[in-house]
Coordinates of C-alpha atoms in Angstrom, one line a residue:
M1 CA -91.5 -1.0 18.1
K2 CA -91.1 2.8 18.4
S3 CA -94.5 3.9 17.2
L4 CA -97.8 3.2 15.4
I5 CA -99.1 5.4 12.7
L6 CA -102.6 6.8 13.1
V7 CA -104.7 8.2 10.3
L8 CA -108.1 9.6 10.9
S9 CA -109.8 8.3 7.8
F10 CA -113.0 8.3 5.8
S11 CA -114.0 5.4 3.6
F12 CA -116.6 4.8 0.9
L13 CA -116.1 1.1 1.2
L14 CA -117.8 -0.1 4.4
T15 CA -116.5 -3.6 5.1
A16 CA -117.8 -5.2 8.3
C17 CA -116.2 -8.2 10.0
K18 CA -117.2 -11.5 8.3
N19 CA -117.9 -14.6 10.2
T20 CA -118.7 -16.9 7.3
P21 CA -116.4 -18.4 4.7
T22 CA -116.3 -16.7 1.3
N23 CA -118.2 -18.5 -1.5
T24 CA -116.2 -19.6 -4.4
S25 CA -117.1 -19.2 -8.1
P26 CA -119.0 -22.3 -9.4
N27 CA -116.9 -22.2 -12.6
K28 CA -113.6 -22.7 -10.8
T29 CA -112.1 -26.0 -9.7
L30 CA -111.8 -26.2 -5.9
L31 CA -108.4 -26.7 -4.3
T32 CA -109.8 -29.4 -2.1
S33 CA -110.8 -31.4 -5.2
V34 CA -107.2 -31.7 -6.5
I35 CA -105.4 -32.4 -3.2
N36 CA -104.3 -36.0 -2.8
H37 CA -105.9 -36.4 0.6
S38 CA -104.8 -40.0 1.0
L39 CA -101.2 -38.9 1.5
F40 CA -102.0 -36.9 4.7
K41 CA -103.7 -37.1 8.0
R42 CA -106.0 -34.3 9.3
V43 CA -104.8 -33.0 12.7
N44 CA -106.4 -30.5 15.1
T45 CA -105.6 -26.9 14.5
L46 CA -106.5 -23.7 16.4
N47 CA -110.1 -22.8 16.2
E48 CA -111.2 -19.3 15.2
Q49 CA -112.2 -18.2 18.7
S50 CA -108.9 -19.2 20.3
I51 CA -107.0 -17.0 17.8
F52 CA -108.6 -13.8 19.2
E53 CA -109.1 -14.9 22.8
L54 CA -107.4 -12.5 25.3
P55 CA -106.3 -13.5 28.8
Q56 CA -108.9 -12.5 31.4
A57 CA -106.5 -10.1 33.1
E58 CA -105.8 -8.3 29.8
K59 CA -109.6 -8.0 29.1
E60 CA -110.1 -6.4 32.4
K61 CA -107.1 -4.1 32.0
F62 CA -108.2 -3.0 28.5
M63 CA -111.9 -2.4 29.5
A64 CA -110.8 -0.4 32.6
Y65 CA -108.7 1.8 30.3
A66 CA -111.5 2.1 27.7
N67 CA -114.2 3.0 30.2
E68 CA -112.1 5.8 31.5
K69 CA -111.1 7.2 28.1
L70 CA -114.5 6.8 26.4
V71 CA -115.8 9.8 28.3
D72 CA -114.1 12.2 25.9
T73 CA -112.4 9.9 23.3
R74 CA -114.0 8.1 20.3
A75 CA -113.8 4.3 20.7
D76 CA -111.7 3.6 17.6
R77 CA -109.1 6.1 18.8
V78 CA -109.2 4.5 22.3
I79 CA -107.9 1.3 20.7
F80 CA -105.1 3.1 18.9
N81 CA -104.0 5.0 22.1
Y82 CA -104.0 1.7 24.0
L83 CA -101.9 0.0 21.5
Q84 CA -99.5 3.0 21.3
N85 CA -99.1 2.8 25.1
Q86 CA -98.9 -0.9 25.5
L87 CA -96.6 -1.8 22.7
T88 CA -93.8 0.7 23.2
N89 CA -91.3 -2.1 23.7
F90 CA -92.8 -4.5 21.2
K91 CA -90.3 -6.5 19.1
Y92 CA -90.9 -7.4 15.5
H93 CA -90.7 -11.2 15.2
G94 CA -91.5 -13.3 12.1
D95 CA -93.8 -15.7 14.0
T96 CA -97.6 -15.4 13.5
L97 CA -99.1 -15.5 17.0
T98 CA -102.5 -15.5 18.7
S99 CA -103.6 -12.4 20.7
E100 CA -102.8 -14.2 23.9
Q101 CA -99.3 -15.1 22.7
T102 CA -98.7 -11.6 21.4
I103 CA -99.6 -10.1 24.7
E104 CA -97.5 -12.5 26.8
L105 CA -94.4 -12.4 24.5
S106 CA -94.7 -8.7 23.5
Q107 CA -93.6 -9.7 20.0
G108 CA -95.0 -10.9 16.7
N109 CA -95.5 -9.8 13.1
C110 CA -98.1 -7.5 11.6
I111 CA -100.6 -10.3 11.3
S112 CA -100.2 -10.9 15.0
L113 CA -100.9 -7.2 15.7
A114 CA -103.9 -7.2 13.3
V115 CA -105.3 -10.2 15.3
L116 CA -104.7 -8.4 18.6
T117 CA -106.4 -5.2 17.3
Q118 CA -109.4 -7.3 16.2
S119 CA -109.6 -8.7 19.7
Y120 CA -109.9 -5.2 21.2
A121 CA -112.3 -4.1 18.5
Q122 CA -114.6 -7.1 19.4
L123 CA -114.6 -6.1 23.0
L124 CA -115.9 -2.6 22.1
N125 CA -118.2 -4.0 19.4
L126 CA -116.5 -2.1 16.6
E127 CA -116.3 -3.1 13.0
T128 CA -113.0 -3.4 11.2
S129 CA -111.5 -3.9 7.7
F130 CA -108.0 -4.3 6.6
Q131 CA -105.5 -3.2 4.0
E132 CA -102.6 -5.0 2.5
M133 CA -99.4 -3.0 2.1
T134 CA -96.3 -4.1 0.2
S135 CA -93.7 -3.1 2.7
A136 CA -90.6 -4.5 4.4
P137 CA -90.2 -7.0 5.9
V138 CA -92.1 -9.1 3.4
Y139 CA -89.6 -11.6 2.0
A140 CA -88.3 -14.8 3.6
K141 CA -86.6 -18.0 2.5
E142 CA -86.4 -21.1 4.5
N143 CA -85.5 -24.7 3.5
N144 CA -85.8 -23.6 -0.2
I145 CA -89.4 -22.4 0.2
I146 CA -89.8 -18.8 -0.8
Y147 CA -92.4 -16.6 1.0
V148 CA -93.7 -13.2 0.1
A149 CA -95.8 -11.9 3.0
N150 CA -97.7 -8.6 2.7
H151 CA -97.8 -6.1 5.5
F152 CA -101.3 -5.7 7.1
R153 CA -102.8 -2.7 8.7
T154 CA -106.2 -2.3 10.3
K155 CA -109.1 0.1 9.8
V156 CA -111.1 0.4 13.0
Y157 CA -114.5 2.1 12.3
A158 CA -115.9 4.7 14.6
P159 CA -119.2 3.6 16.4
E160 CA -122.3 4.2 14.3
Q161 CA -124.3 7.3 15.2
E162 CA -128.0 7.2 15.7
K163 CA -129.7 7.0 12.3
D164 CA -131.6 10.0 10.9
D165 CA -134.1 8.9 8.2
D166 CA -133.7 12.3 6.5
L167 CA -129.9 12.0 6.3
I168 CA -128.0 9.9 3.7
V169 CA -124.4 9.0 4.8
F170 CA -121.9 8.1 2.2
I171 CA -118.7 8.1 4.2
R172 CA -117.9 6.7 7.6
P173 CA -115.1 7.8 9.9
G174 CA -112.5 5.5 11.5
T175 CA -108.9 5.1 12.5
L176 CA -106.3 3.4 10.3
I177 CA -103.5 1.8 12.3
D178 CA -100.2 1.0 10.6
Y179 CA -98.1 -1.3 12.8
F180 CA -94.8 -1.1 11.0
P181 CA -94.8 2.1 9.0
T182 CA -91.9 2.4 6.6
R183 CA -91.0 4.9 3.9
G184 CA -92.2 3.8 0.6
S185 CA -95.1 1.4 1.7
I186 CA -97.3 0.7 -1.2
Y187 CA -101.1 0.0 -0.9
S188 CA -101.8 -3.4 -2.4
G189 CA -105.5 -3.7 -1.8
S190 CA -108.3 -4.0 0.6
A191 CA -108.7 -7.1 2.8
T192 CA -111.4 -8.6 5.0
Y193 CA -111.7 -10.5 8.2
N194 CA -111.7 -13.7 6.2
D195 CA -108.4 -12.6 4.6
L196 CA -106.9 -12.0 8.0
L197 CA -107.9 -15.5 9.2
S198 CA -106.6 -17.1 6.0
K199 CA -103.2 -15.3 6.4
F200 CA -103.0 -16.5 10.0
Y201 CA -103.5 -20.1 9.1
S202 CA -101.4 -20.0 5.9
N203 CA -98.5 -18.4 7.7
L204 CA -98.6 -21.3 10.2
A205 CA -98.8 -23.7 7.3
A206 CA -95.7 -22.2 5.7
K207 CA -93.8 -22.6 8.9
A208 CA -94.9 -26.3 9.2
L209 CA -93.8 -26.9 5.6
A210 CA -90.4 -25.4 6.4
K211 CA -90.2 -27.9 9.3
K212 CA -91.4 -30.8 7.0
Q213 CA -94.5 -31.3 9.3
L214 CA -96.6 -32.3 6.4
N215 CA -99.8 -33.3 8.2
I216 CA -99.9 -30.1 10.1
A217 CA -99.2 -28.1 6.9
Y218 CA -102.0 -30.0 5.1
S219 CA -104.5 -29.3 7.9
L220 CA -103.6 -25.6 8.1
I221 CA -103.9 -25.2 4.3
L222 CA -107.4 -26.7 4.4
K223 CA -108.3 -24.4 7.3
A224 CA -107.1 -21.3 5.4
N225 CA -108.9 -22.5 2.3
M226 CA -112.2 -22.3 4.2
F227 CA -111.8 -18.5 4.3
T228 CA -110.2 -17.7 1.0
P229 CA -110.8 -20.6 -1.4
N230 CA -109.5 -18.7 -4.4
D231 CA -106.1 -17.7 -3.0
P232 CA -103.3 -18.6 -5.4
E233 CA -100.8 -18.8 -2.5
L234 CA -102.8 -21.7 -1.0
F235 CA -102.6 -23.5 -4.3
N236 CA -98.9 -22.7 -4.3
M237 CA -98.4 -24.1 -0.8
A238 CA -100.5 -27.2 -1.6
G239 CA -98.2 -27.8 -4.6
V240 CA -95.1 -27.5 -2.4
L241 CA -96.8 -29.8 0.1
H242 CA -97.2 -32.6 -2.6
R243 CA -93.7 -32.1 -3.8
R244 CA -92.4 -32.6 -0.3
A245 CA -94.5 -35.8 -0.2
E246 CA -92.9 -36.8 -3.5
D247 CA -96.2 -36.8 -5.3
L248 CA -95.1 -34.7 -8.3
Q249 CA -98.1 -35.5 -10.5
S250 CA -100.6 -34.2 -8.0
A251 CA -98.4 -31.1 -7.5
K252 CA -98.5 -30.5 -11.3
V253 CA -102.3 -30.9 -11.3
I254 CA -102.6 -28.4 -8.4
Y255 CA -100.4 -25.8 -10.1
Q256 CA -102.1 -26.2 -13.4
T257 CA -105.5 -25.9 -11.8
A258 CA -104.5 -22.6 -10.3
L259 CA -103.4 -21.3 -13.7
D260 CA -106.6 -22.6 -15.3
N261 CA -108.6 -20.8 -12.6
N262 CA -106.6 -17.6 -13.3
E263 CA -105.3 -17.7 -9.7
I264 CA -101.8 -16.7 -10.4
S265 CA -98.8 -15.4 -8.3
V266 CA -95.2 -15.2 -9.1
N267 CA -94.4 -17.7 -6.3
L268 CA -96.8 -20.2 -7.8
I269 CA -95.3 -19.8 -11.3
H270 CA -91.8 -20.0 -9.9
N271 CA -92.5 -23.3 -8.0
Y272 CA -94.4 -24.7 -11.0
R273 CA -91.4 -24.0 -13.2
A274 CA -89.1 -25.7 -10.6
L275 CA -91.4 -28.8 -10.8
A276 CA -91.3 -28.7 -14.6
K277 CA -87.5 -28.8 -14.4
E278 CA -87.8 -31.8 -12.1
L279 CA -90.1 -33.5 -14.5
D280 CA -87.9 -32.6 -17.4
D281 CA -90.8 -31.0 -19.2
K282 CA -89.0 -28.5 -21.4
T283 CA -92.1 -27.2 -23.1
L284 CA -93.9 -26.5 -19.8
E285 CA -90.7 -25.0 -18.4
G286 CA -90.4 -22.6 -21.3
Q287 CA -94.0 -21.5 -21.1
L288 CA -93.7 -20.8 -17.4
T289 CA -90.4 -18.9 -17.9
S290 CA -92.2 -16.7 -20.4
Q291 CA -95.0 -16.0 -17.9
L292 CA -92.4 -15.0 -15.3
I293 CA -90.7 -12.6 -17.8
N294 CA -93.9 -11.0 -19.0
K295 CA -95.7 -10.7 -15.6
E296 CA -95.7 -7.2 -14.1
K297 CA -93.5 -7.6 -11.1
D298 CA -93.4 -5.9 -7.7
P299 CA -89.9 -5.5 -6.0
Y300 CA -90.2 -8.7 -4.0
E301 CA -91.1 -10.7 -7.1
L302 CA -88.0 -9.3 -8.8
L303 CA -85.9 -10.4 -5.8
V304 CA -87.2 -13.9 -6.2
I305 CA -86.5 -13.9 -9.9
A306 CA -83.0 -12.4 -9.4
Q307 CA -82.1 -15.2 -7.0
N308 CA -83.4 -17.6 -9.6
D309 CA -81.2 -16.0 -12.2
L310 CA -78.1 -16.3 -9.9
Q311 CA -78.8 -20.0 -9.4
D312 CA -78.9 -20.4 -13.2
G313 CA -75.7 -18.5 -13.6
K314 CA -77.4 -15.5 -15.3
I315 CA -75.5 -12.8 -13.4
T316 CA -76.3 -9.9 -15.8
Q317 CA -80.0 -10.7 -15.7
A318 CA -79.9 -11.0 -11.9
K319 CA -78.2 -7.6 -11.6
N320 CA -80.7 -5.9 -13.9
H321 CA -83.7 -7.4 -11.9
L322 CA -82.2 -6.2 -8.6
E323 CA -81.5 -2.7 -9.9
L324 CA -85.0 -2.5 -11.1
A325 CA -86.3 -3.6 -7.8
I326 CA -84.2 -1.1 -5.9
A327 CA -85.5 1.7 -8.2
K328 CA -89.1 0.6 -7.2
A329 CA -88.4 0.0 -3.5
P330 CA -85.1 1.4 -2.2
Y331 CA -85.9 0.5 1.4
I332 CA -85.6 -3.3 1.1
S333 CA -82.3 -4.4 2.7
E334 CA -82.2 -7.8 1.0
L335 CA -82.0 -6.2 -2.5
Y336 CA -78.7 -4.5 -1.6
L337 CA -77.4 -7.7 0.0
E338 CA -78.0 -9.7 -3.2
L339 CA -76.5 -7.0 -5.4
A340 CA -73.5 -6.9 -3.1
K341 CA -73.0 -10.7 -3.7
I342 CA -72.8 -10.0 -7.4
R343 CA -70.4 -7.1 -7.1
Y344 CA -68.2 -9.2 -4.8
Q345 CA -68.1 -12.0 -7.4
Q346 CA -67.1 -9.4 -10.0
G347 CA -64.3 -8.2 -7.7
K348 CA -65.8 -4.8 -7.2
T349 CA -64.9 -4.3 -3.5
K350 CA -65.8 -0.7 -3.1
Q351 CA -69.3 -1.2 -4.6
T352 CA -69.8 -4.3 -2.4
Q353 CA -68.9 -2.3 0.7
A354 CA -71.3 0.5 -0.3
L355 CA -74.1 -1.9 -0.9
L356 CA -73.6 -3.7 2.4
E357 CA -73.7 -0.3 4.2
K358 CA -77.0 0.4 2.4
A359 CA -78.4 -3.0 3.5
M360 CA -77.5 -2.1 7.1
Q361 CA -79.1 1.3 6.8
Y362 CA -82.5 -0.3 6.0
E363 CA -82.4 -3.5 8.0
R364 CA -84.4 -3.6 11.3
D365 CA -83.9 -7.2 12.2
N366 CA -81.0 -7.4 14.7
K367 CA -80.0 -10.9 13.6
K368 CA -79.8 -9.9 9.9
L369 CA -78.0 -6.7 10.9
N370 CA -75.3 -8.7 12.7
V371 CA -74.9 -10.9 9.6
Y372 CA -74.4 -7.8 7.4
Q373 CA -71.9 -6.3 9.9
A374 CA -70.0 -9.5 9.9
K375 CA -69.8 -9.6 6.1
L376 CA -68.7 -5.9 6.0
A377 CA -66.0 -6.6 8.7
S378 CA -64.8 -9.6 6.7
L379 CA -64.6 -7.4 3.6
N380 CA -62.6 -4.8 5.4
T381 CA -60.1 -7.3 6.7
Q382 CA -59.4 -8.4 3.1
K383 CA -58.2 -4.9 2.1

């Protein structure tokens, strides 16, 4: 990682770290009530404390640095400076890791770094909040499971000053740390400590699903649900879990419950429609297709739909969706790759080459970059 982005910021929304699960609305059906628990076995998962626990040597190293710098530097900026110095050679990796693993391996994703930042903030007794950003890399597909993962960044609040009864404070200073700054990042919304924990567990659940480790996935989904019980992506993963366990009726109930609760995401609708196809329910499939068409889509959702179109042989629709996505977010390499596939099928070699070169321009993952280079080299040898 070349650099972090620091923003000295002021916020009217003062969100402290939360240590208790979020309460769910009494009018909504709980995810836990529609899971077929008899199909799965609960297994042990990481506890909350172990996610943020740092090695003793790292604690001592950080505190020695902090004690020296706190003489003339505000505590929230000390954390930024420490991360900037320590993570110079950090490598982006898709795995979601604990603070200890992130330190030892010097790699991880933005959730891993948000977790690590939280660990340092706890050592200095600083409050935090988080922001979700729609930014590359956010899209992945493994074993026919589609993931859309938002980019997280952390707001570390400055220490509270001594209170003056005659002074009313409306704003509060802090430092906003963006781990993977990219051109065109879009603010998606605020997030809390509970959201961070839920993302951590749900990312591990998605990985377990990809490996068909159903009991582990089940246990992690339940763990994530403790912190964000109204998250549509947890309903979505629970539906995929039951499809993997060949309980299609329970999967249908889970998906429909999410829609009835108005907990909707394009991933959930996409997977529910795939289930409707599997159940040969034409009416339901048509309803879900209409929802996909009418729903306001971000660039990553458009990518999912375009790939769906390609699977259904709807090349023109796929092309239109990809071009719209590129107009919204020209920095996502996968969009150019998918459009290159279409142009190649249409025999448009020059356009295919230009699109592959664009994909290479925006790709930061070396493995994917090698794939793009190989495709481009193969294309050049055919001339």
